[in-house]
């Protein structure tokens, strides 16, 4: 029996948007918040730093949203 617990979920998807638009959406906190329904007020993205915010997605409003920015590479 394998009892290993992964510390991440990885998924590859194809988006119907220009690369420049996708990069802006995942590298700029305000754009990220708009795409993923998260209040990113006062948040900055820095490699190695944690991000803490609140969800704004209907039905999940106010729930904690946490992630760590491992690296920033266009």
XYZ file of C-alpha atoms in Angstrom:
74
model
C 0.000 0.000 0.000
C 1.352 3.431 -0.957
C 0.756 6.034 1.760
C 2.689 8.887 0.146
C 0.869 12.205 0.343
C 1.526 14.714 -2.432
C 2.034 18.351 -1.496
C 0.684 19.672 -4.781
C -1.777 19.146 -7.563
C -0.549 19.650 -11.116
C -2.761 19.821 -14.176
C -2.029 20.809 -17.753
C -4.725 22.679 -19.676
C -4.909 24.523 -22.986
C -6.340 28.040 -22.792
C -7.898 29.899 -25.698
C -6.061 33.136 -24.949
C -2.803 34.752 -26.069
C 0.236 33.837 -23.958
C 0.692 37.487 -22.969
C -2.845 37.574 -21.532
C -2.375 34.320 -19.630
C 0.978 35.504 -18.237
C -0.630 38.734 -17.034
C -3.431 36.748 -15.392
C -1.051 34.556 -13.394
C 1.711 37.074 -12.649
C -0.275 40.155 -11.615
C -2.184 39.801 -8.320
C -5.138 41.960 -9.428
C -5.484 40.048 -12.711
C -5.092 36.714 -10.892
C -7.841 37.710 -8.479
C -10.174 38.668 -11.314
C -9.639 35.365 -13.165
C -9.771 33.081 -10.127
C -12.266 35.024 -7.957
C -9.910 35.865 -5.093
C -9.593 39.193 -3.249
C -5.909 39.955 -3.767
C -5.988 43.410 -2.141
C -2.525 44.300 -0.841
C -0.977 41.081 -2.185
C 2.318 40.947 -4.076
C 3.781 37.964 -5.903
C 7.389 37.233 -4.961
C 9.290 33.993 -5.531
C 9.445 31.857 -2.399
C 6.789 33.872 -0.587
C 3.387 32.712 0.656
C 0.189 34.402 -0.498
C -2.868 34.625 1.756
C -6.158 36.006 0.503
C -9.928 35.404 0.606
C -12.110 33.748 -2.016
C -14.838 35.809 -3.705
C -16.297 32.973 -5.807
C -20.068 32.701 -5.205
C -20.748 30.172 -2.490
C -17.145 30.339 -1.221
C -16.942 34.018 -0.281
C -14.547 34.695 2.577
C -12.942 31.253 2.556
C -9.156 31.341 2.909
C -7.009 31.061 -0.198
C -3.342 30.212 0.340
C -0.497 29.392 -2.026
C 3.275 29.746 -2.256
C 4.922 31.307 -5.294
C 7.768 28.891 -6.078
C 9.234 30.877 -8.956
C 8.265 33.518 -11.501
C 9.375 32.700 -15.029
C 7.680 33.962 -18.204
